[in-house]
Coordinates of C-alpha atoms in Angstrom, one line a residue:
Chain A
M10 CA -62.2 -253.3 -19.7
N11 CA -58.7 -254.5 -18.6
N12 CA -59.7 -258.0 -19.6
L13 CA -60.6 -256.8 -23.1
I14 CA -57.3 -255.0 -23.4
E15 CA -55.4 -258.2 -22.3
Q16 CA -57.3 -260.2 -24.9
I17 CA -56.4 -257.8 -27.7
K18 CA -52.8 -257.9 -26.6
K19 CA -52.9 -261.7 -26.7
G20 CA -54.6 -261.6 -30.1
V21 CA -51.7 -259.5 -31.5
E22 CA -49.1 -261.9 -30.0
T23 CA -50.8 -264.9 -31.5
G24 CA -51.3 -263.2 -34.8
E25 CA -55.1 -263.3 -34.7
I26 CA -55.1 -259.6 -35.2
T27 CA -52.4 -257.4 -36.8
I28 CA -51.1 -254.0 -35.6
S29 CA -52.2 -252.4 -38.9
Q30 CA -55.7 -253.8 -38.4
L31 CA -55.8 -252.2 -34.9
K32 CA -54.6 -248.9 -36.4
S33 CA -57.3 -248.9 -39.1
L34 CA -59.9 -249.7 -36.4
T35 CA -58.8 -246.8 -34.2
N36 CA -58.7 -244.4 -37.1
E37 CA -62.2 -245.5 -38.1
L38 CA -63.5 -245.1 -34.6
S39 CA -61.8 -241.7 -34.1
A40 CA -63.5 -240.5 -37.3
T41 CA -66.9 -241.7 -36.3
T42 CA -66.9 -241.2 -32.5
P43 CA -68.1 -237.7 -31.6
Q44 CA -65.9 -235.8 -29.3
S45 CA -67.2 -235.7 -25.8
N46 CA -67.9 -232.4 -24.1
E47 CA -64.9 -233.0 -21.8
D48 CA -62.6 -233.4 -24.9
K49 CA -64.0 -230.1 -26.3
T50 CA -63.5 -228.4 -23.0
N51 CA -59.9 -229.6 -22.8
I52 CA -59.2 -228.2 -26.2
V53 CA -60.7 -224.8 -25.3
T54 CA -58.7 -224.8 -22.0
K55 CA -55.5 -225.6 -23.8
V56 CA -56.1 -222.8 -26.3
L57 CA -56.9 -220.4 -23.5
F58 CA -53.8 -221.3 -21.5
G59 CA -51.7 -221.0 -24.6
I60 CA -53.1 -217.5 -25.5
G61 CA -52.7 -216.5 -21.9
G62 CA -49.1 -217.5 -21.8
L63 CA -48.5 -215.6 -25.1
I64 CA -50.1 -212.5 -23.7
V65 CA -47.9 -212.6 -20.6
L66 CA -44.8 -212.7 -22.8
V67 CA -46.0 -209.9 -25.0
G68 CA -46.9 -207.9 -21.9
V69 CA -43.4 -208.3 -20.4
I70 CA -41.8 -207.3 -23.6
V71 CA -44.0 -204.2 -24.0
L72 CA -43.4 -203.3 -20.4
L73 CA -39.6 -203.5 -20.8
S74 CA -39.6 -201.6 -24.1
Q75 CA -41.8 -198.7 -23.0
N76 CA -40.5 -198.3 -19.4
W77 CA -36.9 -199.4 -19.7
D78 CA -35.4 -196.4 -17.7
A79 CA -38.5 -195.8 -15.5
I80 CA -38.6 -199.3 -13.9
G81 CA -34.9 -199.3 -13.2
V82 CA -32.6 -202.3 -12.7
V83 CA -34.8 -203.9 -10.1
G84 CA -37.9 -203.6 -12.2
R85 CA -36.2 -205.1 -15.2
L86 CA -34.9 -208.0 -13.3
L87 CA -38.2 -208.6 -11.5
S88 CA -40.2 -208.5 -14.7
T89 CA -37.9 -211.0 -16.4
L90 CA -36.0 -213.2 -14.0
G91 CA -38.7 -212.8 -11.3
I92 CA -41.6 -213.9 -13.6
A93 CA -39.4 -216.6 -15.0
L94 CA -38.7 -218.0 -11.6
I95 CA -42.4 -217.8 -10.5
S96 CA -43.4 -219.5 -13.7
H97 CA -40.8 -222.3 -13.2
V98 CA -42.1 -222.9 -9.7
L99 CA -45.7 -222.9 -10.9
A100 CA -44.8 -225.4 -13.6
F101 CA -43.3 -227.8 -11.1
Y102 CA -46.3 -227.3 -8.8
T103 CA -48.9 -228.1 -11.5
F104 CA -46.7 -231.0 -12.6
K105 CA -46.7 -232.4 -9.1
I106 CA -50.4 -232.1 -8.8
S107 CA -51.0 -233.9 -12.1
S108 CA -48.5 -236.6 -11.4
T109 CA -49.7 -237.4 -7.9
V110 CA -53.2 -238.2 -9.0
G111 CA -53.4 -241.8 -9.9
Q112 CA -55.2 -243.6 -12.7
Q113 CA -57.7 -245.2 -10.4
S114 CA -58.6 -242.0 -8.6
A115 CA -62.1 -240.5 -8.4
P116 CA -63.4 -238.7 -11.6
E117 CA -63.2 -235.3 -9.9
K118 CA -59.5 -235.9 -9.1
Q119 CA -59.0 -237.0 -12.7
S120 CA -60.4 -233.7 -13.8
I121 CA -57.9 -231.9 -11.5
K122 CA -55.1 -233.9 -13.0
A123 CA -56.2 -233.0 -16.6
I124 CA -56.5 -229.3 -15.7
S125 CA -53.2 -229.2 -13.9
A126 CA -51.3 -230.9 -16.7
I127 CA -52.2 -228.3 -19.3
P128 CA -50.6 -225.2 -17.8
T129 CA -47.4 -226.9 -16.9
Q130 CA -46.0 -226.6 -20.4
V131 CA -47.3 -223.0 -20.7
Y132 CA -45.5 -222.1 -17.4
F133 CA -42.3 -223.8 -18.6
A134 CA -42.6 -221.9 -21.9
I135 CA -42.9 -218.5 -20.2
S136 CA -40.0 -219.3 -18.0
A137 CA -37.8 -220.5 -20.9
V138 CA -38.4 -217.3 -22.9
L139 CA -38.0 -214.8 -20.0
F140 CA -35.0 -216.5 -18.3
P141 CA -32.4 -215.8 -20.9
L142 CA -33.7 -212.3 -21.3
G143 CA -33.4 -211.7 -17.5
L144 CA -29.9 -213.3 -17.4
N145 CA -28.8 -211.0 -20.2
I146 CA -30.0 -208.0 -18.2
L147 CA -28.3 -209.3 -15.0
L148 CA -25.0 -209.8 -16.8
S149 CA -25.3 -206.4 -18.4
E150 CA -25.8 -204.7 -15.0
L151 CA -22.9 -206.6 -13.6
A152 CA -20.8 -205.0 -16.4
F153 CA -19.8 -208.3 -18.0
Y154 CA -20.1 -206.7 -21.4
D155 CA -17.1 -204.5 -20.4
T156 CA -14.9 -207.4 -19.6
V157 CA -15.7 -210.3 -21.9
S158 CA -16.8 -210.7 -25.5
V159 CA -20.4 -210.8 -26.6
A160 CA -19.8 -214.4 -27.7
V161 CA -18.7 -215.5 -24.3
I162 CA -21.8 -213.9 -22.7
S163 CA -23.9 -215.6 -25.4
I164 CA -22.3 -218.9 -24.3
V165 CA -23.0 -218.3 -20.6
I166 CA -26.6 -217.4 -21.2
S167 CA -27.3 -220.3 -23.5
L168 CA -25.5 -222.8 -21.3
V169 CA -27.3 -221.8 -18.1
S170 CA -30.6 -221.8 -19.9
L171 CA -29.9 -225.2 -21.4
L172 CA -29.0 -226.6 -18.0
V173 CA -32.2 -225.3 -16.4
S174 CA -34.3 -226.5 -19.3
A175 CA -32.7 -229.9 -19.6
S176 CA -32.9 -230.6 -15.8
A177 CA -36.6 -229.7 -15.9
L178 CA -37.0 -232.0 -18.9
Y179 CA -35.3 -234.8 -17.1
V180 CA -37.7 -234.5 -14.2
T181 CA -41.0 -233.7 -16.0
K182 CA -40.5 -235.1 -19.5
K183 CA -42.7 -232.3 -20.9
K184 CA -42.8 -231.8 -24.7
V185 CA -42.2 -228.1 -24.7
L186 CA -38.9 -228.6 -22.8
H187 CA -37.6 -230.8 -25.6
V188 CA -38.1 -227.9 -28.0
F189 CA -36.6 -225.3 -25.7
S190 CA -33.6 -227.5 -24.8
A191 CA -32.9 -228.0 -28.5
I192 CA -33.1 -224.3 -29.1
F193 CA -30.7 -223.5 -26.2
A194 CA -28.3 -226.3 -27.3
T195 CA -28.3 -224.9 -30.9
W196 CA -27.7 -221.4 -29.6
L197 CA -24.9 -222.7 -27.4
I198 CA -23.1 -224.4 -30.3
Y199 CA -23.3 -221.4 -32.6
S200 CA -22.0 -219.2 -29.8
I201 CA -19.1 -221.5 -29.2
V202 CA -18.2 -221.5 -32.9
A203 CA -18.6 -217.7 -33.0
E204 CA -16.1 -217.3 -30.1
M205 CA -13.6 -219.8 -31.6
L206 CA -13.7 -218.1 -35.0
R207 CA -13.5 -214.6 -33.5
G208 CA -10.1 -213.0 -34.2
T209 CA -8.8 -215.8 -36.3
G210 CA -8.8 -213.7 -39.5
F211 CA -10.1 -216.6 -41.6
R212 CA -11.4 -215.5 -44.9
F213 CA -15.2 -215.0 -45.4
G214 CA -15.5 -218.1 -47.6
F215 CA -13.9 -220.3 -44.9
I216 CA -16.1 -218.9 -42.2
K217 CA -19.2 -219.3 -44.3
D218 CA -18.4 -222.9 -45.0
T219 CA -17.7 -223.5 -41.3
V220 CA -21.1 -222.0 -40.4
V221 CA -22.8 -224.2 -43.1
F222 CA -21.1 -227.4 -41.8
T223 CA -22.1 -226.5 -38.3
S224 CA -25.7 -226.1 -39.4
M225 CA -25.5 -229.5 -41.2
V226 CA -24.1 -231.3 -38.2
I227 CA -26.7 -229.7 -35.9
A228 CA -29.3 -230.9 -38.4
L229 CA -28.0 -234.5 -38.2
G230 CA -28.2 -234.1 -34.4
Y231 CA -31.9 -233.0 -34.7
F232 CA -32.6 -236.0 -36.9
A233 CA -30.9 -238.4 -34.5
Y234 CA -32.8 -236.8 -31.6
G235 CA -36.1 -237.1 -33.5
H236 CA -35.3 -240.8 -34.1
W237 CA -34.7 -241.3 -30.4
L238 CA -37.9 -239.5 -29.5
K239 CA -39.9 -241.8 -31.8
F240 CA -38.5 -245.1 -30.9
S241 CA -37.4 -244.7 -27.3
Q242 CA -39.7 -242.1 -25.9
K243 CA -42.7 -242.7 -28.1
E244 CA -43.1 -239.0 -28.7
Y245 CA -44.4 -239.2 -32.3
S246 CA -45.5 -235.7 -33.0
L247 CA -42.4 -234.2 -31.5
S248 CA -40.3 -236.6 -33.5
K249 CA -41.9 -235.4 -36.7
L250 CA -41.2 -231.8 -35.7
F251 CA -37.5 -232.5 -35.1
T252 CA -37.2 -234.5 -38.3
L253 CA -38.8 -231.7 -40.3
V254 CA -36.5 -229.1 -38.8
S255 CA -33.5 -231.3 -39.5
F256 CA -34.5 -231.6 -43.1
I257 CA -35.0 -227.9 -43.5
L258 CA -31.7 -227.0 -41.8
F259 CA -29.6 -229.6 -43.6
L260 CA -31.0 -229.1 -47.1
F261 CA -31.1 -225.3 -47.1
S262 CA -27.7 -225.0 -45.5
A263 CA -26.0 -227.2 -48.0
L264 CA -27.3 -225.0 -50.8
F265 CA -24.7 -222.4 -49.6
L266 CA -21.8 -224.7 -50.3
G267 CA -19.9 -224.5 -53.6
G268 CA -17.3 -226.4 -55.5
I269 CA -17.8 -230.2 -55.4
W270 CA -20.9 -229.8 -53.3
N271 CA -22.7 -228.4 -56.3
F272 CA -22.3 -232.0 -57.7
L273 CA -22.8 -233.8 -54.4
Y274 CA -26.0 -231.9 -53.6
A275 CA -27.9 -233.9 -56.3
F276 CA -27.2 -237.1 -54.4
I277 CA -28.1 -235.4 -51.1
A278 CA -31.4 -234.3 -52.6
I279 CA -32.2 -237.8 -54.0
G280 CA -31.3 -239.3 -50.6
A281 CA -33.6 -236.8 -48.9
I282 CA -36.5 -237.7 -51.2
S283 CA -35.9 -241.4 -50.7
L284 CA -35.8 -241.0 -47.0
S285 CA -39.0 -239.0 -47.0
V286 CA -40.7 -241.8 -48.9
S287 CA -39.4 -244.5 -46.5
M288 CA -40.4 -242.4 -43.5
R289 CA -43.8 -241.8 -45.1
S290 CA -43.5 -238.1 -44.4
T291 CA -45.3 -235.7 -46.7
A292 CA -43.8 -232.7 -44.9
T293 CA -40.2 -233.7 -45.5
L294 CA -41.0 -234.7 -49.1
I295 CA -42.3 -231.2 -49.7
V296 CA -39.2 -229.6 -48.1
S297 CA -36.9 -231.8 -50.1
S298 CA -38.8 -230.9 -53.3
I299 CA -38.5 -227.2 -52.6
A300 CA -34.8 -227.6 -51.9
V301 CA -34.3 -229.4 -55.2
A302 CA -36.2 -226.6 -57.0
I303 CA -33.8 -224.0 -55.4
Y304 CA -30.9 -226.2 -56.3
L305 CA -32.0 -226.3 -59.9
I306 CA -32.3 -222.5 -60.0
K307 CA -28.9 -222.1 -58.4
I308 CA -27.1 -224.5 -60.8
S309 CA -28.8 -223.0 -63.8
A310 CA -27.8 -219.5 -62.8
Q311 CA -24.3 -220.5 -61.9
Y312 CA -23.4 -222.7 -64.9
F313 CA -25.8 -221.9 -67.7
A314 CA -26.5 -218.2 -67.4
G315 CA -23.6 -217.4 -69.7
S316 CA -24.4 -219.9 -72.4
I317 CA -28.1 -219.4 -72.9
S318 CA -30.3 -216.3 -72.5
W319 CA -31.9 -215.6 -69.1
S320 CA -35.5 -215.7 -70.5
L321 CA -34.9 -219.2 -72.1
L322 CA -33.3 -220.3 -68.9
L323 CA -36.3 -219.2 -66.8
V324 CA -38.6 -221.1 -69.2
L325 CA -36.6 -224.3 -68.8
I326 CA -36.3 -223.9 -65.0
G327 CA -40.1 -223.3 -64.8
F328 CA -40.9 -226.5 -66.7
L329 CA -38.4 -228.4 -64.5
I330 CA -40.0 -227.2 -61.4
I331 CA -43.5 -228.0 -62.7
G332 CA -42.2 -231.5 -63.4
L333 CA -40.8 -231.7 -59.9
G334 CA -44.2 -230.8 -58.6
Y335 CA -45.8 -233.6 -60.5
A336 CA -43.1 -236.0 -59.3
T337 CA -43.7 -234.9 -55.7
Y338 CA -47.4 -235.4 -56.0
Y339 CA -46.9 -238.8 -57.6
L340 CA -44.5 -240.0 -54.9
N341 CA -46.7 -238.7 -52.1
K342 CA -49.8 -240.4 -53.6
K343 CA -48.2 -243.7 -54.4
Y344 CA -45.8 -244.3 -51.6
I345 CA -46.9 -242.2 -48.7
N346 CA -50.7 -241.8 -48.6
N347 CA -51.3 -245.2 -50.2
E348 CA -49.1 -246.9 -47.5
K349 CA -50.8 -244.9 -44.8
R350 CA -54.2 -246.1 -46.0
Q351 CA -53.1 -249.7 -46.1
G352 CA -51.1 -249.3 -42.9
Chain B
M4 CA -25.6 -248.6 -23.2
K5 CA -29.1 -249.4 -24.4
K6 CA -29.4 -249.7 -28.2
E7 CA -32.5 -247.5 -28.3
N8 CA -30.4 -244.6 -26.7
I9 CA -27.7 -244.7 -29.4
P10 CA -29.5 -242.0 -31.5
F11 CA -29.5 -239.8 -28.4
Y12 CA -25.8 -240.1 -27.9
V13 CA -25.3 -239.4 -31.6
A14 CA -27.4 -236.3 -31.3
I15 CA -25.3 -235.0 -28.4
G16 CA -21.9 -236.3 -29.6
A17 CA -21.9 -235.0 -33.2
P18 CA -22.1 -231.3 -32.3
I19 CA -19.4 -231.8 -29.6
L20 CA -17.1 -233.5 -32.1
L21 CA -17.7 -230.6 -34.5
V22 CA -16.9 -228.0 -31.8
L23 CA -13.6 -229.9 -31.1
V24 CA -12.6 -229.9 -34.8
I25 CA -13.4 -226.2 -35.2
G26 CA -11.5 -225.5 -32.0
A27 CA -8.4 -227.3 -33.3
L28 CA -8.6 -225.4 -36.6
S29 CA -8.9 -222.1 -34.8
Y30 CA -6.4 -222.5 -32.0
M31 CA -3.6 -224.5 -33.6
P32 CA -2.4 -221.6 -35.9
K33 CA -2.2 -219.4 -32.8
V34 CA 0.2 -221.9 -31.2
F35 CA 2.2 -223.1 -34.2
S36 CA 2.2 -220.1 -36.6
K37 CA 5.0 -217.7 -35.8
S38 CA 7.9 -216.1 -37.5
D39 CA 11.6 -216.6 -36.4
Y40 CA 11.9 -212.9 -36.7
N41 CA 10.4 -210.0 -34.8
F42 CA 8.9 -206.8 -36.4
L43 CA 8.9 -203.2 -35.6
Y44 CA 5.7 -201.1 -35.7
S45 CA 4.6 -197.7 -34.5
E46 CA 1.5 -195.5 -34.2
N47 CA 0.5 -193.2 -36.9
S48 CA -0.2 -195.5 -39.8
A49 CA 0.0 -192.8 -42.5
N50 CA 3.2 -191.2 -41.0
N51 CA 1.4 -187.9 -40.8
Q52 CA 2.6 -184.9 -38.8
Y53 CA -0.9 -184.4 -37.4
I54 CA -3.3 -187.0 -36.4
F55 CA -6.7 -186.7 -34.7
R56 CA -7.5 -188.9 -31.7
G57 CA -10.7 -188.2 -30.0
N58 CA -11.0 -184.5 -29.4
D59 CA -7.2 -183.9 -29.6
C60 CA -4.9 -183.1 -32.4
I61 CA -1.5 -185.0 -31.9
V62 CA 1.4 -183.0 -33.4
Y63 CA 4.6 -184.9 -34.0
E64 CA 7.9 -183.2 -34.3
K65 CA 9.8 -186.1 -35.8
Y66 CA 9.2 -189.2 -37.9
Y67 CA 11.1 -192.4 -38.5
Q68 CA 13.1 -192.7 -41.7
I69 CA 14.5 -196.0 -42.9
S70 CA 17.6 -195.9 -45.0
A71 CA 18.6 -198.2 -47.8
D72 CA 21.0 -200.0 -45.5
G73 CA 18.2 -200.8 -43.1
S74 CA 19.1 -198.3 -40.4
I75 CA 16.4 -196.2 -38.7
A76 CA 16.7 -192.5 -37.8
L77 CA 14.5 -189.8 -36.5
R78 CA 14.0 -186.8 -38.8
D79 CA 12.3 -183.5 -38.2
F80 CA 9.0 -182.9 -39.9
Y81 CA 9.2 -180.0 -42.3
I82 CA 6.7 -177.4 -41.3
A83 CA 5.5 -175.9 -44.5
D84 CA 5.0 -172.2 -44.3
S85 CA 4.8 -169.4 -46.8
G86 CA 7.4 -167.4 -44.9
E87 CA 4.8 -165.0 -43.7
E88 CA 2.9 -167.2 -41.3
D89 CA 3.8 -168.1 -37.8
P90 CA 4.6 -171.9 -37.7
E91 CA 2.3 -172.1 -34.7
L92 CA -0.5 -170.7 -36.8
V93 CA 0.3 -173.3 -39.5
R94 CA -0.2 -176.0 -36.9
M95 CA -3.4 -174.6 -35.6
K96 CA -4.9 -174.5 -39.1
A97 CA -3.8 -178.1 -39.7
C98 CA -5.5 -179.1 -36.4
S99 CA -8.7 -177.3 -37.4
G100 CA -8.6 -175.4 -34.1
Q101 CA -8.7 -178.6 -32.0
P102 CA -6.5 -178.8 -28.8
M103 CA -3.0 -179.7 -29.8
V104 CA -0.9 -182.3 -28.0
F105 CA 2.8 -182.2 -28.8
R106 CA 4.9 -185.3 -29.0
T107 CA 8.4 -185.9 -30.2
A108 CA 7.7 -189.0 -32.3
P109 CA 5.2 -191.8 -32.5
D110 CA 5.8 -194.6 -30.0
L111 CA 7.8 -197.4 -31.5
F112 CA 7.4 -201.1 -30.6
V113 CA 8.9 -204.4 -31.3
F114 CA 6.6 -207.5 -31.4
D115 CA 8.4 -210.6 -30.1
F116 CA 7.0 -213.9 -31.4
Q117 CA 8.7 -215.9 -28.7
T118 CA 6.6 -214.2 -26.0
N119 CA 3.7 -212.9 -28.1
T120 CA 4.1 -209.5 -26.5
S121 CA 5.2 -206.0 -27.6
R122 CA 7.9 -203.9 -26.0
K123 CA 8.6 -200.2 -26.5
I124 CA 11.8 -199.1 -28.2
S125 CA 13.4 -196.0 -26.9
A126 CA 15.1 -193.4 -29.2
D127 CA 18.6 -194.4 -28.0
Q128 CA 18.1 -198.0 -29.2
L129 CA 17.5 -196.9 -32.8
S130 CA 21.1 -197.1 -33.7
D131 CA 21.3 -200.8 -32.8
I132 CA 18.4 -201.7 -35.1
K133 CA 18.7 -202.9 -38.6
I134 CA 15.6 -203.5 -40.7
L135 CA 15.9 -206.8 -42.6
D136 CA 12.9 -206.2 -44.9
I137 CA 10.0 -203.7 -45.0
N138 CA 7.5 -206.3 -46.4
T139 CA 8.2 -210.0 -46.0
S140 CA 10.2 -211.7 -43.3
P141 CA 13.1 -214.0 -44.4
D142 CA 10.9 -217.0 -43.5
G143 CA 8.0 -215.8 -45.7
Y144 CA 5.6 -214.0 -43.3
R145 CA 3.9 -210.6 -43.8
V146 CA 2.0 -208.5 -41.4
S147 CA -1.2 -206.7 -42.5
T148 CA -4.2 -204.9 -41.1
R149 CA -7.7 -205.9 -42.0
Y150 CA -11.0 -204.2 -41.3
S151 CA -14.4 -205.7 -41.3
S152 CA -17.5 -204.5 -39.7
G153 CA -19.7 -207.6 -39.8
S154 CA -19.8 -211.3 -39.7
L155 CA -22.1 -214.2 -40.3
L156 CA -22.2 -215.0 -36.6
D157 CA -22.9 -211.4 -35.5
I158 CA -26.0 -212.4 -33.5
F159 CA -24.0 -214.9 -31.5
G160 CA -21.3 -212.3 -30.8
G161 CA -19.0 -213.4 -33.6
S162 CA -18.3 -210.0 -35.1
D163 CA -14.8 -208.5 -35.3
N164 CA -13.4 -211.8 -36.4
R165 CA -11.7 -210.2 -39.4
S166 CA -10.6 -206.9 -38.0
G167 CA -7.1 -206.3 -36.6
V168 CA -3.5 -207.0 -37.3
F169 CA -2.8 -210.4 -38.9
L170 CA 0.2 -212.6 -39.6
I171 CA -0.1 -213.6 -43.3
K172 CA 1.5 -216.6 -44.9
N173 CA 1.1 -217.4 -48.6
G174 CA -1.5 -214.7 -48.9
N175 CA -3.7 -216.2 -46.1
P176 CA -4.1 -214.8 -42.6
V177 CA -2.9 -217.4 -40.1
R178 CA -3.4 -215.7 -36.8
R179 CA -4.3 -212.4 -35.3
I180 CA -1.6 -210.3 -33.5
E181 CA -2.4 -208.3 -30.5
T182 CA -0.6 -205.0 -30.6
E183 CA -0.1 -202.0 -28.3
T184 CA -1.7 -199.7 -30.9
S185 CA -5.3 -199.5 -31.9
T186 CA -6.4 -200.8 -35.2
S187 CA -9.8 -199.3 -35.2
Q188 CA -10.7 -196.9 -37.9
S189 CA -13.4 -194.4 -37.9
Y190 CA -14.1 -190.9 -39.0
Y191 CA -13.0 -189.6 -35.6
N192 CA -9.9 -191.8 -35.0
E193 CA -7.2 -192.4 -37.5
N194 CA -5.7 -195.8 -37.6
D195 CA -2.8 -196.2 -35.3
F196 CA -0.9 -199.2 -36.6
R197 CA 2.1 -198.7 -38.9
F198 CA 4.2 -201.7 -39.9
I199 CA 7.9 -200.6 -40.2
G200 CA 9.9 -203.7 -40.9
W201 CA 11.2 -207.1 -39.9
V202 CA 14.1 -207.2 -37.5
D203 CA 16.3 -209.8 -35.9
Q204 CA 15.0 -211.9 -33.0
N205 CA 17.6 -210.3 -30.7
I206 CA 15.8 -207.0 -30.7
K207 CA 13.6 -207.2 -27.6
G208 CA 12.9 -203.7 -26.5
N209 CA 12.5 -202.4 -23.0

């Protein structure tokens, strides 16, 4: 089999076969090849692990909410930080098992590897959710809320959580840790901004614009991170997720800006649609179209509500949005789906 | 630096740069915005004879009066009575039966912009003080209280960013001032900050 793979590689290098032809072939084979029983079992196992993890989290939250006083400080810390620590250790343990089994090992060892790899992410997810909760309880019991501001505590929790998550990510490279690290980093940035703006007395408009610009910069960070995931780490599904989130955050935040941004937004929207087409992403195209629709409603309400009646305005906006829907469908069909088929 | 890692550095660097810019915008006014004059302030924002604080009723015997020439003096509160009621009874009615705490006059403070601290003014220092203006300082600053119960960044601990005593320039708040009196306002606690006037920098207090 290795010889066959080497021959295919050589064929690509010499130009006998193109990457797009290989992609078409794999797509075709994936569609026609029935899933093996092992593949089906893996899916079921993944789903069960995921559901199990979710039930653990729900259980902890219900335990805390119903027995807050009864379990006391020790109980609260054990059910949050304790379970988080155990999950973190289990995650590393299962990661170690799956990573020590080599590619050439016996089939039964390959099965152990596959089984061990699945819960690693679930354990990391449980740990990532419960750790900040437990840290908050710990800081509260140590009376930190009496001495420092809520924003500072938020900074401490998000920073420590980010360090734990990022270090685990560096070692294990698990997908779920990319997501949680991004969440903790975002939480940290907003907390730092909140602390810096606290007590400044800036007007609401200035604070609102600052929060919007913060969201837009974070969105650019998400976009760049998604780009890095795609081209450097080859994490394509994760890259799509980060890119989608960046589009949502950037486009919907910018809608809250006024003044000259009411004019500039049109160019932002066009740029977003163009970028969606060039990235061949249907999801971001849909998000961009929805953002444009909201922008049209906003501009119409802001600048034309006084000159023409509301009912006529609604009719016009409705037709514009229908037109936008047709345009989105056309762009998707001609430039995205068509390119993917030729691809 | 590998070219393929540049997006990663952008993803990390952009928010850091943003935080530095917002930090500069937030902290620079605290350092650079200050008046060349100090200001006097006291408790008892509405200059009432009776104020409620917690479960107590504070009863003041005197209040601060500012004359046209800028001098400050202590004057007795006039206890209104119908001539038939005991003044003590008048006070008890005004305090709605709550325990009374008697004080001569509200505490008086001077805020010093050079040290960003407040110092208490004693009664015997009043004769040395001249109020320059009761609203705007000679260099164009005003002091005002603002109250706000919410913020966009509440969930990240950013509330209370618009409540307190602020230094105002050209109608815009430039920085918050920490005073010795409370600026909280609720049904149970009357606001305690009362701006009296701008004074010369030489007035330092005790």
